[in-house]
């Protein structure tokens, strides 16, 4: 017997249809407890390779592997029903060739993702086309690309000069032409964010780009006060979840040390009197 659910996941074409209609709200997640909550509210959840930094305390995203992304993707997919799930292609999993990219993208789709995200400019547009023609929806990522930290010389805002702004616009247009369903635009001058959003027929999802973008994405830990450091200029801390956790853990530890936790109510084989 098959069981039919009435809950339907947001699809890639539905995200595309948001352009000009309503803003796309998205965040990153890599674990079931967070994904379950995010799923109630968001259009899209990204298993970002920023997990390397926020979840594994790595200095950058470069050492994250396809196996790790696939495992986190499966956890997020199992704990969600509504949001469109997009998985990041980690560094080294797609730059070598379109065939390498397809083989690794297929692993992420097999883990339940509906689409993959790849960082890269015009040079990567052929890879986007190769994947899209083979049934892999692609979310392109241009502007500040954290996987290029070594060539960029740090995590620096991009598109500040005319020349660099024009190059990023051409990057975004090339991915649109190649069939990307949307573009993540990170860390660019606000005027460029607006210009690219107006120039593309597909949604532009900003992170440190412009309020004019068709949607926004941030790292969840940054908005919850859980990233353990300085909040980036483009993010806002909407809650201090760290303080809530600290308070709960303090009460637990006090209960254990003072002998008020556990009580007999928490024990097995104890008859209620
Ligand atoms: O890895 C990531 O989390 C990202 C987003 C923040 C866009 O690329």
mmCIF file of N, CA, C and O in Angstrom, residues 174-224:
data_model
loop_
_atom_site.group_PDB
_atom_site.id
_atom_site.type_symbol
_atom_site.label_atom_id
_atom_site.label_comp_id
_atom_site.label_asym_id
_atom_site.label_seq_id
_atom_site.Cartn_x
_atom_site.Cartn_y
_atom_site.Cartn_z
ATOM 1 N N UNK A 174 26.105 34.622 -18.017
ATOM 2 C CA UNK A 174 26.569 33.382 -18.654
ATOM 3 C C UNK A 174 25.887 32.165 -18.028
ATOM 4 O O UNK A 174 25.484 31.231 -18.730
ATOM 5 N N UNK A 175 25.724 32.182 -16.709
ATOM 6 C CA UNK A 175 25.060 31.044 -16.047
ATOM 7 C C UNK A 175 23.567 31.018 -16.365
ATOM 8 O O UNK A 175 22.979 29.948 -16.512
ATOM 9 N N UNK A 176 22.967 32.203 -16.473
ATOM 10 C CA UNK A 176 21.546 32.238 -16.858
ATOM 11 C C UNK A 176 21.383 31.620 -18.248
ATOM 12 O O UNK A 176 20.520 30.777 -18.472
ATOM 13 N N UNK A 177 22.258 32.036 -19.173
ATOM 14 C CA UNK A 177 22.203 31.526 -20.555
ATOM 15 C C UNK A 177 22.429 30.011 -20.583
ATOM 16 O O UNK A 177 21.862 29.297 -21.396
ATOM 17 N N UNK A 178 23.264 29.527 -19.660
ATOM 18 C CA UNK A 178 23.594 28.096 -19.622
ATOM 19 C C UNK A 178 22.480 27.272 -18.982
ATOM 20 O O UNK A 178 22.539 26.052 -18.956
ATOM 21 N N UNK A 179 21.477 27.947 -18.408
ATOM 22 C CA UNK A 179 20.331 27.203 -17.872
ATOM 23 C C UNK A 179 20.209 27.164 -16.368
ATOM 24 O O UNK A 179 19.345 26.447 -15.845
ATOM 25 N N UNK A 180 21.056 27.919 -15.652
ATOM 26 C CA UNK A 180 20.917 27.953 -14.177
ATOM 27 C C UNK A 180 19.508 28.437 -13.830
ATOM 28 O O UNK A 180 18.961 29.304 -14.522
ATOM 29 N N UNK A 181 18.926 27.864 -12.756
ATOM 30 C CA UNK A 181 17.555 28.262 -12.416
ATOM 31 C C UNK A 181 17.534 29.517 -11.553
ATOM 32 O O UNK A 181 16.504 30.203 -11.458
ATOM 33 N N UNK A 182 18.671 29.852 -10.943
ATOM 34 C CA UNK A 182 18.783 31.050 -10.113
ATOM 35 C C UNK A 182 20.267 31.288 -9.854
ATOM 36 O O UNK A 182 21.107 30.427 -10.157
ATOM 37 N N UNK A 183 20.551 32.461 -9.313
ATOM 38 C CA UNK A 183 21.942 32.817 -9.016
ATOM 39 C C UNK A 183 22.025 33.291 -7.575
ATOM 40 O O UNK A 183 21.204 34.108 -7.142
ATOM 41 N N UNK A 184 23.011 32.774 -6.831
ATOM 42 C CA UNK A 184 23.355 33.362 -5.532
ATOM 43 C C UNK A 184 24.413 34.427 -5.802
ATOM 44 O O UNK A 184 25.411 34.154 -6.473
ATOM 45 N N UNK A 185 24.156 35.621 -5.311
ATOM 46 C CA UNK A 185 25.089 36.729 -5.516
ATOM 47 C C UNK A 185 25.590 37.157 -4.148
ATOM 48 O O UNK A 185 24.831 37.659 -3.322
ATOM 49 N N UNK A 186 26.890 36.913 -3.909
ATOM 50 C CA UNK A 186 27.424 37.158 -2.555
ATOM 51 C C UNK A 186 28.431 38.310 -2.539
ATOM 52 O O UNK A 186 29.290 38.433 -3.418
ATOM 53 N N UNK A 187 28.329 39.128 -1.492
ATOM 54 C CA UNK A 187 29.364 40.107 -1.154
ATOM 55 C C UNK A 187 29.752 41.043 -2.275
ATOM 56 O O UNK A 187 30.934 41.115 -2.612
ATOM 57 N N UNK A 188 28.775 41.764 -2.828
ATOM 58 C CA UNK A 188 29.091 42.718 -3.913
ATOM 59 C C UNK A 188 28.547 44.099 -3.562
ATOM 60 O O UNK A 188 27.714 44.243 -2.660
ATOM 61 N N UNK A 189 29.005 45.106 -4.312
ATOM 62 C CA UNK A 189 28.499 46.468 -4.138
ATOM 63 C C UNK A 189 26.980 46.453 -4.348
ATOM 64 O O UNK A 189 26.478 45.757 -5.241
ATOM 65 N N UNK A 190 26.269 47.220 -3.542
ATOM 66 C CA UNK A 190 24.794 47.227 -3.586
ATOM 67 C C UNK A 190 24.264 47.569 -4.972
ATOM 68 O O UNK A 190 23.318 46.945 -5.472
ATOM 69 N N UNK A 191 24.903 48.555 -5.619
ATOM 70 C CA UNK A 191 24.419 48.974 -6.945
ATOM 71 C C UNK A 191 24.531 47.823 -7.945
ATOM 72 O O UNK A 191 23.680 47.647 -8.816
ATOM 73 N N UNK A 192 25.574 47.002 -7.781
ATOM 74 C CA UNK A 192 25.744 45.849 -8.677
ATOM 75 C C UNK A 192 24.673 44.792 -8.389
ATOM 76 O O UNK A 192 24.119 44.186 -9.309
ATOM 77 N N UNK A 193 24.370 44.601 -7.106
ATOM 78 C CA UNK A 193 23.325 43.643 -6.740
ATOM 79 C C UNK A 193 22.001 44.001 -7.400
ATOM 80 O O UNK A 193 21.296 43.141 -7.944
ATOM 81 N N UNK A 194 21.687 45.298 -7.373
ATOM 82 C CA UNK A 194 20.438 45.769 -7.982
ATOM 83 C C UNK A 194 20.484 45.588 -9.504
ATOM 84 O O UNK A 194 19.541 45.101 -10.114
ATOM 85 N N UNK A 195 21.638 45.959 -10.068
ATOM 86 C CA UNK A 195 21.776 45.893 -11.530
ATOM 87 C C UNK A 195 21.632 44.453 -12.036
ATOM 88 O O UNK A 195 20.940 44.185 -13.024
ATOM 89 N N UNK A 196 22.284 43.503 -11.342
ATOM 90 C CA UNK A 196 22.217 42.100 -11.780
ATOM 91 C C UNK A 196 20.795 41.570 -11.607
ATOM 92 O O UNK A 196 20.263 40.870 -12.468
ATOM 93 N N UNK A 197 20.144 41.941 -10.510
ATOM 94 C CA UNK A 197 18.766 41.485 -10.281
ATOM 95 C C UNK A 197 17.849 41.984 -11.408
ATOM 96 O O UNK A 197 16.989 41.238 -11.898
ATOM 97 N N UNK A 198 18.071 43.221 -11.832
ATOM 98 C CA UNK A 198 17.237 43.787 -12.908
ATOM 99 C C UNK A 198 17.597 43.208 -14.272
ATOM 100 O O UNK A 198 16.755 43.154 -15.167
ATOM 101 N N UNK A 199 18.837 42.746 -14.423
ATOM 102 C CA UNK A 199 19.297 42.272 -15.737
ATOM 103 C C UNK A 199 18.934 40.815 -16.015
ATOM 104 O O UNK A 199 18.950 40.392 -17.172
ATOM 105 N N UNK A 200 18.657 40.044 -14.957
ATOM 106 C CA UNK A 200 18.411 38.607 -15.147
ATOM 107 C C UNK A 200 16.915 38.289 -15.094
ATOM 108 O O UNK A 200 16.182 38.909 -14.315
ATOM 109 N N UNK A 201 16.518 37.309 -15.886
ATOM 110 C CA UNK A 201 15.119 36.870 -15.858
ATOM 111 C C UNK A 201 14.906 35.777 -14.818
ATOM 112 O O UNK A 201 13.773 35.389 -14.541
ATOM 113 N N UNK A 202 16.007 35.249 -14.272
ATOM 114 C CA UNK A 202 15.906 34.224 -13.219
ATOM 115 C C UNK A 202 16.132 34.898 -11.855
ATOM 116 O O UNK A 202 16.732 35.977 -11.793
ATOM 117 N N UNK A 203 15.669 34.254 -10.761
ATOM 118 C CA UNK A 203 15.843 34.878 -9.444
ATOM 119 C C UNK A 203 17.312 35.054 -9.058
ATOM 120 O O UNK A 203 18.147 34.183 -9.309
ATOM 121 N N UNK A 204 17.583 36.195 -8.456
ATOM 122 C CA UNK A 204 18.911 36.466 -7.893
ATOM 123 C C UNK A 204 18.739 36.470 -6.378
ATOM 124 O O UNK A 204 17.976 37.268 -5.824
ATOM 125 N N UNK A 205 19.421 35.547 -5.719
ATOM 126 C CA UNK A 205 19.300 35.402 -4.266
ATOM 127 C C UNK A 205 20.548 36.025 -3.642
ATOM 128 O O UNK A 205 21.668 35.575 -3.874
ATOM 129 N N UNK A 206 20.339 37.084 -2.885
ATOM 130 C CA UNK A 206 21.461 37.854 -2.372
ATOM 131 C C UNK A 206 21.935 37.402 -1.003
ATOM 132 O O UNK A 206 21.165 36.902 -0.184
ATOM 133 N N UNK A 207 23.240 37.591 -0.787
ATOM 134 C CA UNK A 207 23.832 37.465 0.547
ATOM 135 C C UNK A 207 24.904 38.546 0.572
ATOM 136 O O UNK A 207 25.936 38.425 -0.089
ATOM 137 N N UNK A 208 24.596 39.650 1.226
ATOM 138 C CA UNK A 208 25.494 40.795 1.148
ATOM 139 C C UNK A 208 25.502 41.386 -0.239
ATOM 140 O O UNK A 208 26.551 41.816 -0.734
ATOM 141 N N UNK A 209 24.342 41.419 -0.879
ATOM 142 C CA UNK A 209 24.261 41.978 -2.240
ATOM 143 C C UNK A 209 23.390 43.237 -2.228
ATOM 144 O O UNK A 209 23.906 44.344 -2.213
ATOM 145 N N UNK A 210 22.056 43.052 -2.207
ATOM 146 C CA UNK A 210 21.168 44.226 -2.216
ATOM 147 C C UNK A 210 19.788 43.823 -1.719
ATOM 148 O O UNK A 210 19.333 42.700 -1.978
ATOM 149 N N UNK A 211 19.075 44.744 -1.053
ATOM 150 C CA UNK A 211 17.678 44.459 -0.683
ATOM 151 C C UNK A 211 16.805 44.265 -1.917
ATOM 152 O O UNK A 211 15.720 43.716 -1.829
ATOM 153 N N UNK A 212 17.310 44.748 -3.075
ATOM 154 C CA UNK A 212 16.520 44.625 -4.305
ATOM 155 C C UNK A 212 16.535 43.207 -4.879
ATOM 156 O O UNK A 212 15.763 42.901 -5.792
ATOM 157 N N UNK A 213 17.397 42.346 -4.374
ATOM 158 C CA UNK A 213 17.480 40.977 -4.903
ATOM 159 C C UNK A 213 16.135 40.274 -4.772
ATOM 160 O O UNK A 213 15.294 40.654 -3.967
ATOM 161 N N UNK A 214 15.965 39.204 -5.569
ATOM 162 C CA UNK A 214 14.686 38.485 -5.584
ATOM 163 C C UNK A 214 14.491 37.610 -4.347
ATOM 164 O O UNK A 214 13.418 37.038 -4.143
ATOM 165 N N UNK A 215 15.534 37.471 -3.557
ATOM 166 C CA UNK A 215 15.451 36.687 -2.330
ATOM 167 C C UNK A 215 16.731 36.886 -1.553
ATOM 168 O O UNK A 215 17.647 37.573 -2.016
ATOM 169 N N UNK A 216 16.774 36.307 -0.374
ATOM 170 C CA UNK A 216 17.980 36.430 0.459
ATOM 171 C C UNK A 216 18.322 35.065 1.029
ATOM 172 O O UNK A 216 17.441 34.228 1.251
ATOM 173 N N UNK A 217 19.619 34.874 1.283
ATOM 174 C CA UNK A 217 20.077 33.675 1.992
ATOM 175 C C UNK A 217 21.145 34.097 2.998
ATOM 176 O O UNK A 217 21.916 35.021 2.733
ATOM 177 N N UNK A 218 21.131 33.456 4.159
ATOM 178 C CA UNK A 218 22.180 33.690 5.157
ATOM 179 C C UNK A 218 22.541 32.350 5.783
ATOM 180 O O UNK A 218 21.823 31.353 5.612
ATOM 181 N N UNK A 219 23.631 32.357 6.531
ATOM 182 C CA UNK A 219 24.026 31.177 7.298
ATOM 183 C C UNK A 219 23.210 31.213 8.605
ATOM 184 O O UNK A 219 23.246 32.211 9.338
ATOM 185 N N UNK A 220 22.477 30.163 8.881
ATOM 186 C CA UNK A 220 21.563 30.129 10.030
ATOM 187 C C UNK A 220 22.258 30.490 11.343
ATOM 188 O O UNK A 220 21.727 31.256 12.148
ATOM 189 N N UNK A 221 23.442 29.943 11.552
ATOM 190 C CA UNK A 221 24.152 30.198 12.815
ATOM 191 C C UNK A 221 24.407 31.692 13.009
ATOM 192 O O UNK A 221 24.446 32.165 14.139
ATOM 193 N N UNK A 222 24.593 32.430 11.918
ATOM 194 C CA UNK A 222 24.835 33.877 12.028
ATOM 195 C C UNK A 222 23.600 34.598 12.556
ATOM 196 O O UNK A 222 23.718 35.537 13.340
ATOM 197 N N UNK A 223 22.403 34.189 12.128
ATOM 198 C CA UNK A 223 21.208 34.925 12.581
ATOM 199 C C UNK A 223 20.770 34.482 13.976
ATOM 200 O O UNK A 223 19.968 35.141 14.618
ATOM 201 N N UNK A 224 21.304 33.346 14.439
ATOM 202 C CA UNK A 224 20.902 32.841 15.757
ATOM 203 C C UNK A 224 21.949 33.112 16.841
ATOM 204 O O UNK A 224 21.764 32.722 17.993
#
